[in-house]
């Protein structure tokens, strides 16, 4: 069946970012490792959503708890996120107020400790790891990559959408042509059956093939004629060849008797040539072969009576009684059946509303394509807004990250270990201020970031676990196939929509699987419930009447005589024609001989070679002339004689083979004729009925082959619904899961990781800023006792304001 190839490849390879997708999938598995809910759980949840279930029932309470248990990972994670959203701003507010009261590190005084350098290094290292490595690699870059990946896929989605629409159009346009092709192929079956019917059911050739003896008689006559002609040709040719060779020998001998041969240089060569002259003579003698004229005359007498015409005439005269067989209207009935089947198939296919359905679908498809094309720029515009919003969120983290980077850079570069806390440089103090600015922005932005993380986490995570993973292992289709789920009155929703019969076993899973394997729409949607091609192509309802008529055929062929006594006598005369009396050995003996004793070409070449050994002169030229004359005799006389000998050889061997089997063949023919005559006289009617039934079975076999091919083609090839599965894969697996869900999940994964690491970063930044910022007061030590001096102005705090008293501190000088 002619079929088009589809362009859409419903497969998406994410590339390098696929590693991040796998990490996110692994994290989601840790959050929610439970198997996908099935059966009553999903049924109850859907019904509850539609407000038709009493939640207070014990069974529904259990189902509610099961649903909560399934979502417990998301619930706990979302609860932690909400706590983060509520507590971190509150903690930030309290922290700010506390520092305003010179508490929580807000007091611009730093106690001197022996391990101050170690603490500063540790805080700086921890902040660097939390801010630079973890948040940059896992957080911001991960979120930005996911955001950009989603935008790139949305921009490239138009090509995939157009490819799906193109495949659907090919699917709709090719289906009528495929159906017409199936219907048209019935004519091939019908033509084959009619071709067999138009040939004679009992062909005369089938009978005459038994009488191959007729051909043997003609072949025997032709062989005898060839023998007679060939022998005559050979006898005349050998006599003429003998005379020519004798003449050549005489002239050669005269040439060799020339005085030039007596010279010392030519004597030996002339003697060699003179001794070889005896070879120039004929070898085969056909003059003594016996003739075959008597056998040929007897064969001609046999052929005066044309046995083939005699049998043909008797057979056709006998077929006058066979006319009642033709009057049985068998041929007419078969033709009527075939025409009726073809007419019914054409009528049935035209009655199907295929064209109307496909035309309506094409209109809807065109409108859908136009709608998508019109709104795709809007989708791209809104995707740009989404991309910009996500970029702003990433920039919030980058801003915090920049403050921490600048704080670490300025603090590390501007720190002087010999400077006192109150005399720290401007660069170091700026680094501490940057760190505190990063802390402030962390408190300001953290709740916004976490709100986005929680919303995208709950949405994207549940899409992955409730849609994408079940779609991959087809559990999603099992949910859709749950009885009475989509319609409380229908067991099978899809069957109710298509056939208005919800009891038909038609499921979403089976339809999708069949279309995925590119099976025909007839098999995938079980369209046999709408129209059954088995009933359409059921030949039994057409052939029962014809088969009944065949059984009542009565035919009398007793007047047919295959071979009368004259014919039999003629065959016996042929067997006694005397062919077996031919002396085949004499013929074969002479045929196996060569025409001449020596090959004339070889002799001529040798003679010319010896002439070249002689001195230049008349003797050499004369010998070369004789060599050319011998070559001419070979070409003009020996070659035709060899051809005649070949013809004679074939004819003699054919006659020899025929003579050895002649009597047996004639007896077998007469026995076969008698047996056939007995069959015609006694069992002709029964044999014809049997042969007619066999022919009927042959025609039915043709039709059965056609019907099986049609069924197989409709099931597997006609309207192959691969494009439908591709549309579903494109919409769910590629667009929803690969493009949107994976990108969104990777975005919240990176953003959430960065947000969580804001807490340790805040702690380390606050601690570290104390070592970079310039303090208002510091500890003062005695020059000799190295003990802390306590001032009265500031109470018993153990430190004083150096800029008020101007007391020199030798420890930090």
mmCIF file of C-alpha atoms in Angstrom, residues 89 124 177 327 395 513 527 544 574 584 594 600 603 632 675 702 712 750-751:
data_model
loop_
_atom_site.group_PDB
_atom_site.id
_atom_site.type_symbol
_atom_site.label_atom_id
_atom_site.label_comp_id
_atom_site.label_asym_id
_atom_site.label_seq_id
_atom_site.Cartn_x
_atom_site.Cartn_y
_atom_site.Cartn_z
ATOM 1 C CA UNK A 89 12.359 38.183 57.022
ATOM 2 C CA UNK A 124 36.428 33.999 55.103
ATOM 3 C CA UNK A 177 -5.864 7.332 -1.797
ATOM 4 C CA UNK A 327 -25.956 -24.217 -20.748
ATOM 5 C CA UNK A 395 20.362 39.054 39.282
ATOM 6 C CA UNK A 513 0.576 1.863 21.919
ATOM 7 C CA UNK A 527 -13.414 0.468 13.970
ATOM 8 C CA UNK A 544 -23.628 -20.813 -2.192
ATOM 9 C CA UNK A 574 4.466 -46.207 -38.196
ATOM 10 C CA UNK A 584 23.315 -47.044 -37.698
ATOM 11 C CA UNK A 594 37.553 -36.783 -40.441
ATOM 12 C CA UNK A 600 44.414 -29.214 -44.851
ATOM 13 C CA UNK A 603 49.275 -29.013 -44.125
ATOM 14 C CA UNK A 632 40.892 -22.561 -50.635
ATOM 15 C CA UNK A 675 -8.076 -45.631 -20.925
ATOM 16 C CA UNK A 702 -7.933 -15.791 -5.211
ATOM 17 C CA UNK A 712 -3.710 -6.967 6.826
ATOM 18 C CA UNK A 750 19.317 26.102 41.446
ATOM 19 C CA UNK A 751 17.390 29.013 42.915
#
